[in-house]
Amino acid sequence: MIILGIETSCDETAAAVVEDGVKILSNVVASSQELHTKTGGIIPEMAARQQVVSMIPVLQECLRIAKLKSQDLNSIAVTYGPGLIGSLLVGVETAKTLSLIWEKPLIPVNHLVGHIYANFVGENSKSKVQNPKFPALALVVSGGHTDLVLMKDHGSLTWISGTRDDAAGEAFDKTARLLGLPYPGGPAIAAEAAKFQTQNPKFKYKLFPRPLIDQDTFDWSFSGLKTAVLREIQSSPTTLALRRVELAAETQEAIVDVLVNKTLKAARAYGVDTILLAGGVAANQRLKSKFLSEIKSKGDNLHLHVPDPGLCTDNAAVIASAAYFNFYPIDWKGVDANPNLTITS
Ligand code: KG4
Ligand code: ZN
């Protein structure tokens, strides 16, 4: 089955064609990141306007690369939430129009569920010894979410915990801004941190708090970290340029420590031995290496799945894959954008 996926929940305009949920025939992502780097963050109105301009060319490019025509498609999948309402509407209304005029079934996909399918689609799934086994625990870490989700099967998701305040990606983005680094903050902090780590391989990181790490909850909280970084900068503002790489490494380590520690605890508590990383923050290489070293040192029998970095951040291939494995077409009249959708709604 050949599915055209469309994703416009945040600042990307993305379209992809995926065969049988796994084989990526094309995957086009146009980002308005440059625009947002200038303003230090996303301005929703600007993101949506750019998506209106990019949507048709992205779709054309996507079909051109896949060497397909509309007649070759079996159905259309689209992200209908959560996300920015103006942005979501661009993709949803485009998909509804195409569904009507091309007479193809339309499958609305939850963006957060889509992120999890980065573990099932593409090279990633081919190179693995096997596809992820169920039950699995998914850690969805993006710009707006930090969710732990128990996945018993395709279509059987149970939400375990989320953040009480900022999301992990948001913590990267906000602290990057304080450190004078560009948007998006995650890759910028990771690059600075890597410089420090190369120069100081044995460094013991301890400067910033690890919120809720020892408490009896799987909830997250990252807003205190931003305050701690701000205080550290204010205590000696003139040294920021000299300390930027160190503070970036300390920030990354604090976020990664909490994510790894609590996810492994949850995996043991729920008796699962498969962990799936998902969302933009899952592109962080330090997160992956820390997970692997902790699993090894504790002798846990856990299988960690980490998608290719390009599939962790927003794209439409994961949306088409999620639609294939959860194939519930809906008449186009019944599909509406929902900015506040949760992972299990
Ligand atoms: O999933 P995503 O592309 O969009 C949302 O659904 O939010 O995630 C974007 C988030 C941003 O906060 C960005 O800073 C973060 O993912 N991110 C990273 C890395 N690449 C992207 N965070 C840490 N390390 C990275 N390499
Ligand atoms: Zn996302």
mmCIF file of C-alpha atoms and ligand atoms in Angstrom:
data_model
loop_
_atom_site.group_PDB
_atom_site.id
_atom_site.type_symbol
_atom_site.label_atom_id
_atom_site.label_comp_id
_atom_site.label_asym_id
_atom_site.label_seq_id
_atom_site.Cartn_x
_atom_site.Cartn_y
_atom_site.Cartn_z
ATOM 1 C CA MET A 1 0.000 0.000 0.000
ATOM 2 C CA ILE A 2 1.368 3.404 -1.008
ATOM 3 C CA ILE A 3 0.553 6.296 1.327
ATOM 4 C CA LEU A 4 1.223 9.990 0.823
ATOM 5 C CA GLY A 5 1.943 11.630 4.197
ATOM 6 C CA ILE A 6 1.579 15.351 4.926
ATOM 7 C CA GLU A 7 2.986 17.062 8.034
ATOM 8 C CA THR A 8 2.730 20.776 8.903
ATOM 9 C CA SER A 9 2.239 20.850 12.679
ATOM 10 C CA CYS A 10 5.033 23.276 13.554
ATOM 11 C CA ASP A 11 7.458 25.140 11.272
ATOM 12 C CA GLU A 12 8.125 22.401 8.712
ATOM 13 C CA THR A 13 6.195 21.763 5.506
ATOM 14 C CA ALA A 14 6.693 18.076 4.808
ATOM 15 C CA ALA A 15 5.412 15.435 2.405
ATOM 16 C CA ALA A 16 6.528 11.827 1.936
ATOM 17 C CA VAL A 17 5.533 8.690 0.106
ATOM 18 C CA VAL A 18 5.933 5.417 1.999
ATOM 19 C CA GLU A 19 5.227 1.882 0.804
ATOM 20 C CA ASP A 20 3.788 -0.637 3.263
ATOM 21 C CA GLY A 21 4.646 1.530 6.255
ATOM 22 C CA VAL A 22 8.376 0.917 5.920
ATOM 23 C CA LYS A 23 9.888 1.741 2.536
ATOM 24 C CA ILE A 24 10.457 5.469 2.041
ATOM 25 C CA LEU A 25 10.010 6.368 -1.648
ATOM 26 C CA SER A 26 10.457 10.088 -0.988
ATOM 27 C CA ASN A 27 10.686 12.327 2.052
ATOM 28 C CA VAL A 28 10.717 16.091 1.489
ATOM 29 C CA VAL A 29 11.001 18.607 4.328
ATOM 30 C CA ALA A 30 10.994 22.368 3.773
ATOM 31 C CA SER A 31 11.821 24.248 6.926
ATOM 32 C CA SER A 32 11.292 27.898 7.742
ATOM 33 C CA GLN A 33 13.995 27.525 10.390
ATOM 34 C CA GLU A 34 16.152 30.283 8.881
ATOM 35 C CA LEU A 35 13.265 32.663 9.364
ATOM 36 C CA HIS A 36 12.910 31.607 12.991
ATOM 37 C CA THR A 37 16.645 31.658 13.708
ATOM 38 C CA LYS A 38 16.500 35.381 12.921
ATOM 39 C CA THR A 39 13.713 35.942 15.454
ATOM 40 C CA GLY A 40 15.089 33.469 18.046
ATOM 41 C CA GLY A 41 11.977 31.276 17.945
ATOM 42 C CA ILE A 42 8.861 30.425 16.010
ATOM 43 C CA ILE A 43 6.339 33.130 15.184
ATOM 44 C CA PRO A 44 3.212 31.035 14.419
ATOM 45 C CA GLU A 45 1.738 33.455 11.895
ATOM 46 C CA MET A 46 4.996 33.557 9.910
ATOM 47 C CA ALA A 47 5.351 29.772 10.028
ATOM 48 C CA ALA A 48 1.828 29.233 8.655
ATOM 49 C CA ARG A 49 2.225 31.824 5.894
ATOM 50 C CA GLN A 50 5.437 30.161 4.755
ATOM 51 C CA GLN A 51 3.703 26.757 4.800
ATOM 52 C CA VAL A 52 0.962 28.037 2.505
ATOM 53 C CA VAL A 53 3.690 29.058 0.048
ATOM 54 C CA SER A 54 5.675 25.797 0.377
ATOM 55 C CA MET A 55 2.905 23.190 0.473
ATOM 56 C CA ILE A 56 2.268 22.662 -3.268
ATOM 57 C CA PRO A 57 5.952 22.735 -4.353
ATOM 58 C CA VAL A 58 6.793 20.265 -1.560
ATOM 59 C CA LEU A 59 4.021 17.915 -2.725
ATOM 60 C CA GLN A 60 5.170 18.169 -6.349
ATOM 61 C CA GLU A 61 8.780 17.465 -5.368
ATOM 62 C CA CYS A 62 7.705 14.543 -3.218
ATOM 63 C CA LEU A 63 5.802 12.848 -6.094
ATOM 64 C CA ARG A 64 8.602 13.659 -8.547
ATOM 65 C CA ILE A 65 11.243 11.962 -6.371
ATOM 66 C CA ALA A 66 8.986 8.941 -5.788
ATOM 67 C CA LYS A 67 8.347 8.839 -9.584
ATOM 68 C CA LEU A 68 4.618 8.525 -8.913
ATOM 69 C CA LYS A 69 1.415 10.165 -10.035
ATOM 70 C CA SER A 70 -1.678 10.752 -7.942
ATOM 71 C CA GLN A 71 -3.278 7.626 -9.468
ATOM 72 C CA ASP A 72 -0.501 5.474 -7.929
ATOM 73 C CA LEU A 73 -1.358 6.489 -4.368
ATOM 74 C CA ASN A 74 -3.637 4.306 -2.261
ATOM 75 C CA SER A 75 -4.366 6.847 0.447
ATOM 76 C CA ILE A 76 -3.408 10.121 2.103
ATOM 77 C CA ALA A 77 -2.306 10.603 5.721
ATOM 78 C CA VAL A 78 -2.128 13.939 7.506
ATOM 79 C CA THR A 79 -1.097 15.247 10.921
ATOM 80 C CA TYR A 80 -4.208 16.734 12.548
ATOM 81 C CA GLY A 81 -2.651 17.647 15.934
ATOM 82 C CA PRO A 82 -1.149 18.580 18.290
ATOM 83 C CA GLY A 83 0.596 21.675 17.010
ATOM 84 C CA LEU A 84 0.075 25.271 15.963
ATOM 85 C CA ILE A 85 -3.459 25.773 14.650
ATOM 86 C CA GLY A 86 -2.521 27.919 11.644
ATOM 87 C CA SER A 87 0.183 25.441 10.636
ATOM 88 C CA LEU A 88 -2.000 22.356 11.133
ATOM 89 C CA LEU A 89 -4.762 23.880 8.994
ATOM 90 C CA VAL A 90 -2.443 24.173 5.995
ATOM 91 C CA GLY A 91 -1.736 20.430 5.949
ATOM 92 C CA VAL A 92 -5.218 19.312 6.983
ATOM 93 C CA GLU A 93 -7.074 21.416 4.422
ATOM 94 C CA THR A 94 -4.617 20.420 1.681
ATOM 95 C CA ALA A 95 -5.061 16.732 2.528
ATOM 96 C CA LYS A 96 -8.866 17.040 2.612
ATOM 97 C CA THR A 97 -8.880 18.727 -0.782
ATOM 98 C CA LEU A 98 -6.627 16.056 -2.298
ATOM 99 C CA SER A 99 -8.705 13.287 -0.718
ATOM 100 C CA LEU A 100 -11.827 14.729 -2.328
ATOM 101 C CA ILE A 101 -10.472 15.421 -5.805
ATOM 102 C CA TRP A 102 -8.245 12.325 -6.074
ATOM 103 C CA GLU A 103 -10.875 10.124 -4.383
ATOM 104 C CA LYS A 104 -8.419 8.617 -1.877
ATOM 105 C CA PRO A 105 -9.114 7.523 1.700
ATOM 106 C CA LEU A 106 -7.864 10.021 4.296
ATOM 107 C CA ILE A 107 -6.185 8.957 7.552
ATOM 108 C CA PRO A 108 -5.742 11.575 10.281
ATOM 109 C CA VAL A 109 -2.563 10.949 12.313
ATOM 110 C CA ASN A 110 -1.587 12.168 15.775
ATOM 111 C CA HIS A 111 1.786 13.920 15.433
ATOM 112 C CA LEU A 112 3.157 12.359 18.633
ATOM 113 C CA VAL A 113 2.197 8.858 17.519
ATOM 114 C CA GLY A 114 3.851 9.694 14.193
ATOM 115 C CA HIS A 115 7.125 10.424 16.010
ATOM 116 C CA ILE A 116 7.100 6.904 17.498
ATOM 117 C CA TYR A 117 6.874 5.408 13.979
ATOM 118 C CA ALA A 118 10.357 6.752 13.213
ATOM 119 C CA ASN A 119 11.307 3.441 14.860
ATOM 120 C CA PHE A 120 9.412 1.404 12.263
ATOM 121 C CA VAL A 121 10.059 3.248 8.996
ATOM 122 C CA GLY A 122 13.036 3.523 6.658
ATOM 123 C CA GLU A 123 16.631 2.320 6.694
ATOM 124 C CA ASN A 124 16.402 2.254 10.355
ATOM 125 C CA SER A 125 13.966 -0.634 10.375
ATOM 126 C CA LYS A 126 15.905 -2.494 7.669
ATOM 127 C CA SER A 127 19.260 -2.334 9.422
ATOM 128 C CA LYS A 128 17.874 -3.617 12.670
ATOM 129 C CA VAL A 129 18.017 -7.270 13.527
ATOM 130 C CA GLN A 130 14.275 -7.031 13.870
ATOM 131 C CA ASN A 131 11.555 -4.437 14.168
ATOM 132 C CA PRO A 132 10.750 -3.299 17.700
ATOM 133 C CA LYS A 133 9.059 -5.967 19.795
ATOM 134 C CA PHE A 134 5.998 -5.279 21.932
ATOM 135 C CA PRO A 135 5.394 -4.335 24.641
ATOM 136 C CA ALA A 136 7.631 -1.301 24.228
ATOM 137 C CA LEU A 137 8.148 1.876 26.194
ATOM 138 C CA ALA A 138 8.328 5.005 24.034
ATOM 139 C CA LEU A 139 10.015 8.188 25.213
ATOM 140 C CA VAL A 140 8.633 11.006 23.057
ATOM 141 C CA VAL A 141 10.867 14.035 23.499
ATOM 142 C CA SER A 142 10.117 17.004 21.259
ATOM 143 C CA GLY A 143 9.869 20.774 21.406
ATOM 144 C CA GLY A 144 6.463 20.620 23.061
ATOM 145 C CA HIS A 145 6.298 17.186 24.684
ATOM 146 C CA THR A 146 8.087 14.831 27.045
ATOM 147 C CA ASP A 147 5.877 11.762 27.257
ATOM 148 C CA LEU A 148 6.411 8.186 28.364
ATOM 149 C CA VAL A 149 4.030 5.865 26.559
ATOM 150 C CA LEU A 150 3.490 2.146 26.928
ATOM 151 C CA MET A 151 2.919 0.545 23.539
ATOM 152 C CA LYS A 152 1.440 -2.943 23.758
ATOM 153 C CA ASP A 153 0.840 -3.156 20.019
ATOM 154 C CA HIS A 154 0.054 -0.951 17.043
ATOM 155 C CA GLY A 155 -2.984 1.042 18.122
ATOM 156 C CA SER A 156 -2.631 0.140 21.797
ATOM 157 C CA LEU A 157 -0.988 3.066 23.584
ATOM 158 C CA THR A 158 -1.177 3.961 27.273
ATOM 159 C CA TRP A 159 0.142 7.317 28.429
ATOM 160 C CA ILE A 160 2.317 6.989 31.545
ATOM 161 C CA SER A 161 3.678 10.446 32.254
ATOM 162 C CA GLY A 162 4.404 13.885 30.862
ATOM 163 C CA THR A 163 6.055 17.121 31.860
ATOM 164 C CA ARG A 164 4.687 19.344 34.613
ATOM 165 C CA ASP A 165 6.098 22.440 32.921
ATOM 166 C CA ASP A 166 8.629 22.760 30.073
ATOM 167 C CA ALA A 167 9.335 19.966 27.599
ATOM 168 C CA ALA A 168 12.872 18.608 27.150
ATOM 169 C CA GLY A 169 13.237 20.255 23.725
ATOM 170 C CA GLU A 170 11.891 23.502 25.151
ATOM 171 C CA ALA A 171 14.567 23.306 27.886
ATOM 172 C CA PHE A 172 17.233 22.990 25.181
ATOM 173 C CA ASP A 173 15.724 25.888 23.210
ATOM 174 C CA LYS A 174 15.314 28.228 26.210
ATOM 175 C CA THR A 175 18.745 27.587 27.736
ATOM 176 C CA ALA A 176 20.372 27.962 24.312
ATOM 177 C CA ARG A 177 18.881 31.414 24.094
ATOM 178 C CA LEU A 178 20.301 32.306 27.526
ATOM 179 C CA LEU A 179 23.698 31.037 26.396
ATOM 180 C CA GLY A 180 23.568 33.179 23.259
ATOM 181 C CA LEU A 181 23.133 30.187 20.949
ATOM 182 C CA PRO A 182 20.769 30.103 17.947
ATOM 183 C CA TYR A 183 17.352 28.478 17.523
ATOM 184 C CA PRO A 184 16.718 25.548 17.518
ATOM 185 C CA GLY A 185 18.663 25.156 20.732
ATOM 186 C CA GLY A 186 19.038 21.357 20.830
ATOM 187 C CA PRO A 187 21.506 20.965 17.953
ATOM 188 C CA ALA A 188 23.304 24.193 18.960
ATOM 189 C CA ILE A 189 23.816 23.037 22.563
ATOM 190 C CA ALA A 190 24.827 19.568 21.385
ATOM 191 C CA ALA A 191 27.517 21.057 19.107
ATOM 192 C CA GLU A 192 28.950 23.285 21.876
ATOM 193 C CA ALA A 193 28.783 20.463 24.410
ATOM 194 C CA ALA A 194 30.668 18.136 22.049
ATOM 195 C CA LYS A 195 33.575 20.617 21.922
ATOM 196 C CA PHE A 196 33.786 20.655 25.722
ATOM 197 C CA GLN A 197 33.479 16.890 26.004
ATOM 198 C CA THR A 198 36.287 16.320 23.521
ATOM 199 C CA GLN A 199 38.570 18.594 25.520
ATOM 200 C CA ASN A 200 37.474 17.213 28.924
ATOM 201 C CA PRO A 201 36.606 13.540 28.492
ATOM 202 C CA LYS A 202 36.706 12.728 32.225
ATOM 203 C CA PHE A 203 34.763 15.780 33.416
ATOM 204 C CA LYS A 204 32.231 15.160 36.223
ATOM 205 C CA TYR A 205 29.068 17.094 35.446
ATOM 206 C CA LYS A 206 27.170 18.345 38.472
ATOM 207 C CA LEU A 207 26.385 22.043 38.131
ATOM 208 C CA PHE A 208 22.668 21.925 37.338
ATOM 209 C CA PRO A 209 19.727 20.190 39.054
ATOM 210 C CA ARG A 210 18.256 16.874 37.849
ATOM 211 C CA PRO A 211 14.583 17.606 38.651
ATOM 212 C CA LEU A 212 12.458 14.759 40.105
ATOM 213 C CA ILE A 213 15.227 12.244 39.377
ATOM 214 C CA ASP A 214 14.944 10.412 42.703
ATOM 215 C CA GLN A 215 11.252 10.917 43.297
ATOM 216 C CA ASP A 216 8.626 8.288 43.056
ATOM 217 C CA THR A 217 7.021 9.637 39.900
ATOM 218 C CA PHE A 218 7.617 9.300 36.174
ATOM 219 C CA ASP A 219 6.630 12.948 35.620
ATOM 220 C CA TRP A 220 9.185 15.384 34.274
ATOM 221 C CA SER A 221 9.985 19.009 35.089
ATOM 222 C CA PHE A 222 12.506 21.108 33.209
ATOM 223 C CA SER A 223 11.635 24.735 33.983
ATOM 224 C CA GLY A 224 13.999 24.847 37.011
ATOM 225 C CA LEU A 225 16.939 24.082 34.774
ATOM 226 C CA LYS A 226 16.451 27.262 32.767
ATOM 227 C CA THR A 227 16.407 29.282 36.023
ATOM 228 C CA ALA A 228 19.577 27.555 37.243
ATOM 229 C CA VAL A 229 21.369 28.354 33.977
ATOM 230 C CA LEU A 230 20.202 31.967 34.180
ATOM 231 C CA ARG A 231 21.522 32.296 37.767
ATOM 232 C CA GLU A 232 24.857 30.797 36.790
ATOM 233 C CA ILE A 233 25.201 33.290 33.912
ATOM 234 C CA GLN A 234 24.133 36.224 36.094
ATOM 235 C CA SER A 235 26.674 35.274 38.773
ATOM 236 C CA SER A 236 29.454 36.083 36.318
ATOM 237 C CA PRO A 237 28.105 37.608 33.074
ATOM 238 C CA THR A 238 31.512 38.629 31.701
ATOM 239 C CA THR A 239 32.771 35.053 31.615
ATOM 240 C CA LEU A 240 29.895 33.702 29.466
ATOM 241 C CA ALA A 241 31.930 33.646 26.259
ATOM 242 C CA LEU A 242 34.648 31.613 27.999
ATOM 243 C CA ARG A 243 32.241 29.260 29.750
ATOM 244 C CA ARG A 244 29.699 28.758 26.935
ATOM 245 C CA VAL A 245 30.906 25.285 25.953
ATOM 246 C CA GLU A 246 31.081 24.139 29.581
ATOM 247 C CA LEU A 247 27.596 25.465 30.411
ATOM 248 C CA ALA A 248 26.194 23.885 27.234
ATOM 249 C CA ALA A 249 27.711 20.542 28.248
ATOM 250 C CA GLU A 250 26.361 20.859 31.805
ATOM 251 C CA THR A 251 22.871 21.692 30.466
ATOM 252 C CA GLN A 252 22.822 18.788 28.030
ATOM 253 C CA GLU A 253 24.089 16.419 30.714
ATOM 254 C CA ALA A 254 21.395 17.476 33.208
ATOM 255 C CA ILE A 255 18.604 16.928 30.634
ATOM 256 C CA VAL A 256 20.043 13.640 29.355
ATOM 257 C CA ASP A 257 20.653 12.281 32.885
ATOM 258 C CA VAL A 258 17.019 12.758 33.890
ATOM 259 C CA LEU A 259 15.660 11.325 30.633
ATOM 260 C CA VAL A 260 17.843 8.210 30.785
ATOM 261 C CA ASN A 261 17.478 7.545 34.498
ATOM 262 C CA LYS A 262 13.700 7.834 34.674
ATOM 263 C CA THR A 263 13.009 6.039 31.395
ATOM 264 C CA LEU A 264 15.065 3.043 32.525
ATOM 265 C CA LYS A 265 13.241 3.036 35.870
ATOM 266 C CA ALA A 266 9.896 3.093 34.050
ATOM 267 C CA ALA A 267 10.977 0.247 31.742
ATOM 268 C CA ARG A 268 11.765 -1.902 34.795
ATOM 269 C CA ALA A 269 8.545 -0.876 36.573
ATOM 270 C CA TYR A 270 6.404 -1.777 33.549
ATOM 271 C CA GLY A 271 8.351 -4.936 32.762
ATOM 272 C CA VAL A 272 9.188 -4.028 29.159
ATOM 273 C CA ASP A 273 12.489 -4.750 27.467
ATOM 274 C CA THR A 274 12.124 -2.558 24.381
ATOM 275 C CA ILE A 275 12.680 1.197 24.520
ATOM 276 C CA LEU A 276 11.815 3.452 21.574
ATOM 277 C CA LEU A 277 13.205 6.975 21.418
ATOM 278 C CA ALA A 278 11.173 9.488 19.432
ATOM 279 C CA GLY A 279 10.904 13.221 18.698
ATOM 280 C CA GLY A 280 13.492 15.883 17.869
ATOM 281 C CA VAL A 281 15.492 15.444 21.085
ATOM 282 C CA ALA A 282 16.005 11.756 20.202
ATOM 283 C CA ALA A 283 18.430 13.081 17.540
ATOM 284 C CA ASN A 284 20.774 13.931 20.427
ATOM 285 C CA GLN A 285 23.793 11.636 20.229
ATOM 286 C CA ARG A 286 24.712 12.085 23.886
ATOM 287 C CA LEU A 287 21.218 10.849 24.833
ATOM 288 C CA LYS A 288 21.753 7.717 22.774
ATOM 289 C CA SER A 289 25.247 7.016 24.115
ATOM 290 C CA LYS A 290 24.181 7.573 27.725
ATOM 291 C CA PHE A 291 21.231 5.203 27.301
ATOM 292 C CA LEU A 292 23.543 2.565 25.835
ATOM 293 C CA SER A 293 26.215 2.937 28.523
ATOM 294 C CA GLU A 294 23.664 2.848 31.373
ATOM 295 C CA ILE A 295 21.957 -0.237 29.922
ATOM 296 C CA LYS A 296 25.352 -1.931 29.575
ATOM 297 C CA SER A 297 26.603 -0.998 33.035
ATOM 298 C CA LYS A 298 23.398 -2.148 34.755
ATOM 299 C CA GLY A 299 23.394 -5.377 32.752
ATOM 300 C CA ASP A 300 19.791 -4.747 31.740
ATOM 301 C CA ASN A 301 18.339 -6.920 29.011
ATOM 302 C CA LEU A 302 16.922 -3.899 27.210
ATOM 303 C CA HIS A 303 16.778 -3.251 23.470
ATOM 304 C CA LEU A 304 17.117 0.416 22.640
ATOM 305 C CA HIS A 305 15.783 1.678 19.299
ATOM 306 C CA VAL A 306 16.946 5.098 18.149
ATOM 307 C CA PRO A 307 15.789 6.390 14.747
ATOM 308 C CA ASP A 308 18.138 8.087 12.294
ATOM 309 C CA PRO A 309 18.420 11.761 13.317
ATOM 310 C CA GLY A 310 16.618 12.884 10.128
ATOM 311 C CA LEU A 311 13.590 10.815 11.076
ATOM 312 C CA CYS A 312 13.548 12.054 14.705
ATOM 313 C CA THR A 313 12.741 15.648 13.796
ATOM 314 C CA ASP A 314 9.460 16.556 12.083
ATOM 315 C CA ASN A 315 8.879 14.793 8.754
ATOM 316 C CA ALA A 316 6.000 13.193 6.860
ATOM 317 C CA ALA A 317 7.491 9.699 6.368
ATOM 318 C CA VAL A 318 6.670 8.843 9.984
ATOM 319 C CA ILE A 319 3.108 10.117 9.467
ATOM 320 C CA ALA A 320 2.599 7.855 6.440
ATOM 321 C CA SER A 321 4.084 4.917 8.379
ATOM 322 C CA ALA A 322 1.829 5.506 11.399
ATOM 323 C CA ALA A 323 -1.165 5.626 9.019
ATOM 324 C CA TYR A 324 -0.226 2.273 7.484
ATOM 325 C CA PHE A 325 0.087 0.508 10.843
ATOM 326 C CA ASN A 326 -3.109 2.168 12.165
ATOM 327 C CA PHE A 327 -5.245 2.229 9.040
ATOM 328 C CA TYR A 328 -8.487 3.989 9.973
ATOM 329 C CA PRO A 329 -9.625 6.147 7.040
ATOM 330 C CA ILE A 330 -12.205 8.823 7.795
ATOM 331 C CA ASP A 331 -14.430 10.764 5.401
ATOM 332 C CA TRP A 332 -12.710 14.098 4.688
ATOM 333 C CA LYS A 333 -15.654 16.007 6.176
ATOM 334 C CA GLY A 334 -14.897 14.452 9.568
ATOM 335 C CA VAL A 335 -11.232 15.479 9.754
ATOM 336 C CA ASP A 336 -10.479 18.650 11.716
ATOM 337 C CA ALA A 337 -7.229 20.119 13.000
ATOM 338 C CA ASN A 338 -6.910 19.755 16.775
ATOM 339 C CA PRO A 339 -4.026 21.764 18.259
ATOM 340 C CA ASN A 340 -4.519 20.275 21.751
ATOM 341 C CA LEU A 341 -4.579 16.605 20.868
ATOM 342 C CA THR A 342 -2.848 14.358 23.433
ATOM 343 C CA ILE A 343 -0.961 11.198 22.604
ATOM 344 C CA THR A 344 -3.768 8.845 23.530
ATOM 345 C CA SER A 345 -6.738 10.934 22.351
HETATM 346 O O1 KG4 B 1 10.010 16.773 17.128
HETATM 347 P P1 KG4 B 1 10.502 18.101 16.734
HETATM 348 O O2 KG4 B 1 11.264 18.229 15.436
HETATM 349 O O3 KG4 B 1 9.366 19.145 16.673
HETATM 350 C C1 KG4 B 1 8.327 19.144 17.629
HETATM 351 O O4 KG4 B 1 7.391 18.334 17.455
HETATM 352 O O5 KG4 B 1 8.481 19.897 18.608
HETATM 353 O O6 KG4 B 1 11.412 18.593 17.942
HETATM 354 C C2 KG4 B 1 12.030 19.837 17.946
HETATM 355 C C3 KG4 B 1 12.869 19.922 19.224
HETATM 356 C C4 KG4 B 1 13.483 21.304 19.416
HETATM 357 O O7 KG4 B 1 13.241 21.689 20.757
HETATM 358 C C5 KG4 B 1 14.962 21.060 19.157
HETATM 359 O O8 KG4 B 1 15.795 21.939 19.904
HETATM 360 C C6 KG4 B 1 15.127 19.620 19.583
HETATM 361 O O9 KG4 B 1 13.956 18.987 19.144
HETATM 362 N N1 KG4 B 1 16.284 18.963 18.965
HETATM 363 C C7 KG4 B 1 17.336 18.514 19.663
HETATM 364 C C8 KG4 B 1 18.272 18.028 18.710
HETATM 365 N N2 KG4 B 1 17.731 18.194 17.459
HETATM 366 C C9 KG4 B 1 16.511 18.771 17.638
HETATM 367 N N3 KG4 B 1 17.578 18.492 20.982
HETATM 368 C C10 KG4 B 1 18.746 17.980 21.387
HETATM 369 N N4 KG4 B 1 19.692 17.514 20.548
HETATM 370 C C11 KG4 B 1 19.502 17.513 19.212
HETATM 371 N N5 KG4 B 1 20.462 17.048 18.392
HETATM 372 ZN ZN ZN B 2 7.436 16.896 16.309
#
